[in-house]
Tab-separated table of C-alpha atoms in Angstrom:
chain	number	residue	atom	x	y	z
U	1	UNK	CA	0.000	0.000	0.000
U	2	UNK	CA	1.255	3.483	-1.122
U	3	UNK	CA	1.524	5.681	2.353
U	4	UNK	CA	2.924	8.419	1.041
U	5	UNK	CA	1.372	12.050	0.605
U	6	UNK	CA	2.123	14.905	-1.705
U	7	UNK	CA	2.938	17.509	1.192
U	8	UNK	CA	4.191	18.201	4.550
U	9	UNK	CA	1.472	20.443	5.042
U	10	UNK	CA	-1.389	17.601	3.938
U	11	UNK	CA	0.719	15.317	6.383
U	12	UNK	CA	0.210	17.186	9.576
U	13	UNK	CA	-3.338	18.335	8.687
U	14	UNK	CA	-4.863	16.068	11.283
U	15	UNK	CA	-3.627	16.771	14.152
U	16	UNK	CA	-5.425	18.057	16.686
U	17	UNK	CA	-5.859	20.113	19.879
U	18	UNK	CA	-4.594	18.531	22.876
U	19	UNK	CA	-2.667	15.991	21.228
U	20	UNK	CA	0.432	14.327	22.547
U	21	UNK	CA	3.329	14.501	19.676
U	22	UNK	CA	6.524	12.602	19.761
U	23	UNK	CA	9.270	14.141	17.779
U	24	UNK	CA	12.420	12.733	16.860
U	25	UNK	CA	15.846	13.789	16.544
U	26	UNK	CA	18.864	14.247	18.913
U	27	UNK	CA	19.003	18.218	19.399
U	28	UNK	CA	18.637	19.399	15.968
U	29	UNK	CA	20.028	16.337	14.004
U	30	UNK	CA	17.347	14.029	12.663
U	31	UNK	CA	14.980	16.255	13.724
U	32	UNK	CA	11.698	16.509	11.290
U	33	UNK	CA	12.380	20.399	10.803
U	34	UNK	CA	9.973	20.958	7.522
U	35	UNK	CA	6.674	18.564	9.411
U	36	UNK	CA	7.237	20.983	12.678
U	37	UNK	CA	7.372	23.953	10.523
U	38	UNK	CA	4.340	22.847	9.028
U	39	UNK	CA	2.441	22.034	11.802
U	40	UNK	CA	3.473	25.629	13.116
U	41	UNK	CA	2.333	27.365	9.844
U	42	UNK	CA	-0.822	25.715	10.453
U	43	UNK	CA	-1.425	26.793	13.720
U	44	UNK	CA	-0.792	30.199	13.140
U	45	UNK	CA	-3.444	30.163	10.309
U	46	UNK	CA	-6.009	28.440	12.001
U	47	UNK	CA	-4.898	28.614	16.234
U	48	UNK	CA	-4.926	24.320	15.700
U	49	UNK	CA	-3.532	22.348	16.963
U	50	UNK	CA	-3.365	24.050	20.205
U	51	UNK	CA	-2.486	22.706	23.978
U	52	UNK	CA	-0.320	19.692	22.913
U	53	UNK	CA	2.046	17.828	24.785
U	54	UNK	CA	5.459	17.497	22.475
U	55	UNK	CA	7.893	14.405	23.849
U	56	UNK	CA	11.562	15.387	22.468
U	57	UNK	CA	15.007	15.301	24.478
U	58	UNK	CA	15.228	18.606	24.417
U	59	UNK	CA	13.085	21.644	24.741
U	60	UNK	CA	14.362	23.339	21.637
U	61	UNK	CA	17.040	26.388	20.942
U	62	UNK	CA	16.904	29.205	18.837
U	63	UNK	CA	13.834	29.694	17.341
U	64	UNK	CA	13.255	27.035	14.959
U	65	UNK	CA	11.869	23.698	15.318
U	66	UNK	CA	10.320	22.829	18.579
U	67	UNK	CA	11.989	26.198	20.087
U	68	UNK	CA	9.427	27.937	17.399
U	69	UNK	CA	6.501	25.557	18.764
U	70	UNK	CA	7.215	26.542	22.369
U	71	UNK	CA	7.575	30.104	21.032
U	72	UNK	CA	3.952	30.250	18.768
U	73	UNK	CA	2.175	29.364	22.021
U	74	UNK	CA	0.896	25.905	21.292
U	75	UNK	CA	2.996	23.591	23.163
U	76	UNK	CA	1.214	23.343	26.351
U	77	UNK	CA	3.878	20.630	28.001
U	78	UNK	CA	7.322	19.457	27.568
U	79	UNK	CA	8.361	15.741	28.297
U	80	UNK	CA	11.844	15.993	28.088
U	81	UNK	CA	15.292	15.284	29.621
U	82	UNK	CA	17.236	18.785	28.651
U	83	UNK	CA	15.080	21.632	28.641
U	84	UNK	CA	18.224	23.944	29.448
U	85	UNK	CA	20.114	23.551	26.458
U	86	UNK	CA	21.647	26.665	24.714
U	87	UNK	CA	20.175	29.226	23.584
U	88	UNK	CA	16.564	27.775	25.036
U	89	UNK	CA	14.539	31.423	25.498
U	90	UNK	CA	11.906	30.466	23.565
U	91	UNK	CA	11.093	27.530	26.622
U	92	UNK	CA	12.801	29.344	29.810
U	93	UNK	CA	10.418	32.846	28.592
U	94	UNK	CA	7.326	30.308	28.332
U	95	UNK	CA	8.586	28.232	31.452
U	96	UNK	CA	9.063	31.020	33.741
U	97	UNK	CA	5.511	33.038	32.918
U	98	UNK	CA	4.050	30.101	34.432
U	99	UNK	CA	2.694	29.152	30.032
U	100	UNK	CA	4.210	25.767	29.944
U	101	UNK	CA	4.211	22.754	31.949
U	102	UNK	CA	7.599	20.452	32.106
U	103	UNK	CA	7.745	16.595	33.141
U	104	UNK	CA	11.373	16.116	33.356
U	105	UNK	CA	12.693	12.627	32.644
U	106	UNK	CA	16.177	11.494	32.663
U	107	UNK	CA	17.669	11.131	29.597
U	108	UNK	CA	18.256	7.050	29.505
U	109	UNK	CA	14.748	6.453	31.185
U	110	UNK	CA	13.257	8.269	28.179
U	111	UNK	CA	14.526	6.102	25.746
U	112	UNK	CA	13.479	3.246	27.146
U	113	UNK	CA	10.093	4.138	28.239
U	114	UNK	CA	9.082	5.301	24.529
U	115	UNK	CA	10.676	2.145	23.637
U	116	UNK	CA	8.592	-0.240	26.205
U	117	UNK	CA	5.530	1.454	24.477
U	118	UNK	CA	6.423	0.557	21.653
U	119	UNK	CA	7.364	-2.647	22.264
U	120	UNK	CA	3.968	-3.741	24.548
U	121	UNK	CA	5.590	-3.490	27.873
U	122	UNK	CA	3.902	-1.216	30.760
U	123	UNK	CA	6.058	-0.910	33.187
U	124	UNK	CA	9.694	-1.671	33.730
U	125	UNK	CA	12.324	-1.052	36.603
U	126	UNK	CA	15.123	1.387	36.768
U	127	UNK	CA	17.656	2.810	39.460
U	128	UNK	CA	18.014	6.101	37.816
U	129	UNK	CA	16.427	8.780	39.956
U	130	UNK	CA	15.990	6.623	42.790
U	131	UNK	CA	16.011	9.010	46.320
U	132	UNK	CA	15.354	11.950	43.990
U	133	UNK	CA	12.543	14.426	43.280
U	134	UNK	CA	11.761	13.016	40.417
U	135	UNK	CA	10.942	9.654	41.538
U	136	UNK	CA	8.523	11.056	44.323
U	137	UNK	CA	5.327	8.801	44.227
U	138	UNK	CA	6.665	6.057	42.267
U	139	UNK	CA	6.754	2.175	43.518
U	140	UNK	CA	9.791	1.414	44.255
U	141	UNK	CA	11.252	-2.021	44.786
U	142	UNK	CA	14.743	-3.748	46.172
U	143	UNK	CA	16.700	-6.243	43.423
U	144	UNK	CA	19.431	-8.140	44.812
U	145	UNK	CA	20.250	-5.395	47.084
U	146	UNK	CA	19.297	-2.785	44.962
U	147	UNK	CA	16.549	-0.263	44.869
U	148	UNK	CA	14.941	0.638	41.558
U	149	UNK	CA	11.916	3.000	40.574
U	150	UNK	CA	9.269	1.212	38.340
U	151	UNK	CA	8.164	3.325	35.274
U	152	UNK	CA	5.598	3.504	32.767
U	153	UNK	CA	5.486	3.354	29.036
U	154	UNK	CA	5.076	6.698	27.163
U	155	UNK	CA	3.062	6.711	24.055
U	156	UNK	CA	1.670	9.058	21.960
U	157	UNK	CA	-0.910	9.848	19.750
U	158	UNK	CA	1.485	11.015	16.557
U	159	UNK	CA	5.248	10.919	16.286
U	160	UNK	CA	7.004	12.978	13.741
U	161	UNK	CA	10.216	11.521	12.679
U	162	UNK	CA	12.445	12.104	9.985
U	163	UNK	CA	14.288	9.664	7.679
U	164	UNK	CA	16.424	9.655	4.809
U	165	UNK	CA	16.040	6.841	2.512
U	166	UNK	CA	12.270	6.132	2.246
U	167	UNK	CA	10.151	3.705	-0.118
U	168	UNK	CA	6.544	4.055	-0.604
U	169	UNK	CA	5.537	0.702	1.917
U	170	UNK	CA	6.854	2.909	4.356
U	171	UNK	CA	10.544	0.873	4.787
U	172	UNK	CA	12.958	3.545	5.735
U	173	UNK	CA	16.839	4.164	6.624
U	174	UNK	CA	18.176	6.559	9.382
U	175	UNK	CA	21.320	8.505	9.276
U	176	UNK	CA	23.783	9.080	11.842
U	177	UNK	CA	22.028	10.720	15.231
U	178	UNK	CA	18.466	10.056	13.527
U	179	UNK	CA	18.688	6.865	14.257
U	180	UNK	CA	18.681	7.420	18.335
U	181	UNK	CA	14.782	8.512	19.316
U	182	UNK	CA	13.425	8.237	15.601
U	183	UNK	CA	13.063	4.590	15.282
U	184	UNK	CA	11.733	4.629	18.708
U	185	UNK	CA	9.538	7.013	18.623
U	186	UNK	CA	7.319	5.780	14.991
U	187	UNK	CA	6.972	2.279	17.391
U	188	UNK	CA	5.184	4.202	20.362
U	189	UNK	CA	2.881	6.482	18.452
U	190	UNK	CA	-0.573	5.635	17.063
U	191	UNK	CA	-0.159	7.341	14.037
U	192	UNK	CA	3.304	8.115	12.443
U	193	UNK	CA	4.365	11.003	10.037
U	194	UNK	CA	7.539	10.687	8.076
U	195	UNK	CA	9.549	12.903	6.468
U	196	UNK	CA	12.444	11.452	3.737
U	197	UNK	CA	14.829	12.979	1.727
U	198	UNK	CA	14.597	10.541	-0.920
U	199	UNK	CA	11.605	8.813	-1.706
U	200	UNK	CA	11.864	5.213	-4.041
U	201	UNK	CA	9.759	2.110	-5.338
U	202	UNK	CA	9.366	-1.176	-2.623
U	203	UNK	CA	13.139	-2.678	-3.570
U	204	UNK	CA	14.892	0.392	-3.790
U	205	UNK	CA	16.448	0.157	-0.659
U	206	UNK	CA	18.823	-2.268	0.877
U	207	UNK	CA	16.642	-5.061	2.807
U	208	UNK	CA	19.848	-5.165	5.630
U	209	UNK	CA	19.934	-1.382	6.302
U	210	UNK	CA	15.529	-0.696	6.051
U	211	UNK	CA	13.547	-0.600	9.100
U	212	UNK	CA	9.625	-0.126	9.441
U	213	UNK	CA	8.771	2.966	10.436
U	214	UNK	CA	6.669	1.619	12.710
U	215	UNK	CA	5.288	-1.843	14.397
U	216	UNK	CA	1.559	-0.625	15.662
U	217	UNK	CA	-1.465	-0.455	12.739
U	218	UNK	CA	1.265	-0.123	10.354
U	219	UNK	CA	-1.345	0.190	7.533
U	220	UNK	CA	-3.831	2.624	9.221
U	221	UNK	CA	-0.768	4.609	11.004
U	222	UNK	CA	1.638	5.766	8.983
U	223	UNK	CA	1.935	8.272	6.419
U	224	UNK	CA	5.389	9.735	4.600
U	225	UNK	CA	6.053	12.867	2.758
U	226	UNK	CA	9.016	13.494	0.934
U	227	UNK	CA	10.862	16.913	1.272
U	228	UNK	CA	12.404	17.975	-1.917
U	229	UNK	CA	13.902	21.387	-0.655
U	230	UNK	CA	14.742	21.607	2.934
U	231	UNK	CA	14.072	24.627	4.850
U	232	UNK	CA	16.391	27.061	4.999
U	233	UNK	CA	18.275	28.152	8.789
U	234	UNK	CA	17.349	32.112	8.121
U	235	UNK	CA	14.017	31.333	6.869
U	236	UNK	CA	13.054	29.662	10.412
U	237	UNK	CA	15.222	31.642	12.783
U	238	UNK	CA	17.704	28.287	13.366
């Protein structure tokens, strides 16, 4: 089945208030910069989607990419493991009026619990944050002498990921730092936007180097638009 779709903007068109959005990258590399741009351009025309909840590592810098989502106004919560990177105005401005929430989750712990959603598990055990704020009203429980902090899966309704090779079955290749939250990411979300830079036939790309972009209602959830001239830093304030 043919997932793709003839423009970022079509791609993001569904979206809608209050959703939670995972989006991929590590900082700025592998991150989907022309679908967030998109999604921003529409909100600005139409003030949807409003009040979502964006999953990232980061909260953005600059003023492009998520750091121009934070900025617009329609981010209403971070989940995140860095929200101080440099250059982060756009989400300490936000932060510090009291207009955006932040559920701060370390960094490894992240990873894994977008990755347990993705992969059917609910709950799993870590000792990272254990005797810290942030594990404050979460079971805890001793392993062979050790105590560990049970957490939950984090899913989402979309994830916006970007890729670089891309065939129209929706088998794709990541480069470099794409392939860190990416991969995880289009596994945990319901529904699964993809951006590639080069878009071919079913058997265009190398079987050993292709992953699905995702493993839930691959059919129903997944849809990939292919970005033929990438935004440029000035235009978007990167």
């Amino acid at each position: 089945m043919d997932k793709t779709i003839p423009t970022v903007a079509e791609a993001v068109a569904d979206i809608p208030d209050g959703a939670t959005v995972m989006i991929g990258g590590f900082g700025g590399s592998g991150a989907p910069i022309e679908l967030i741009h998109a999604l921003i351009d529409r909100f600005r025309a139409t003030g949807s989607p409003a009040a979502i909840t964006v999953v990232n590592n980061n909260a953005g810098n600059g003023y492009c990419g998520i750091a121009a989502m934070i900025k617009s106004g329609m981010v209403r919560k971070m989940i995140c493991s860095f929200p101080r990177s440099s250059n982060a105005e756009a989400f300490n401005e936000k932060y510090l009026a009291g207009e955006i929430e932040l559920d701060l989750v370390p960094q490894g712990t992240l990873a894994e619990r977008i990755r347990a959603a993705g992969a059917g598990i609910p709950a799993f055990y870590t000792p990272t944050s254990f005797g810290t704020e942030l594990a404050e009203g979460k079971p805890t429980e001793e392993f062979d002498g050790k105590m560990y902090v049970r957490e939950r899966w984090l899913k989402a309704d979309y994830a916006l990921i970007k890729g670089h090779d891309g065939d129209r079955t929706g088998n794709l290749t990541y480069r470099m730092a794409g392939r860190n939250f990416n991969p995880l990411m289009a596994m945990a979300a319901a529904k699964t936007i993809a951006q590639v830079s080069v878009l071919g036939e079913p058997g265009s790309i190398d079987e050993g180097f292709s992953m699905r972009a995702t493993a839930r209602d691959f059919d129903a959830g997944l849809t990939l638009a292919r970005v033929d001239k990438p935004l440029k830093e000035e235009a978007v304030g990167c």
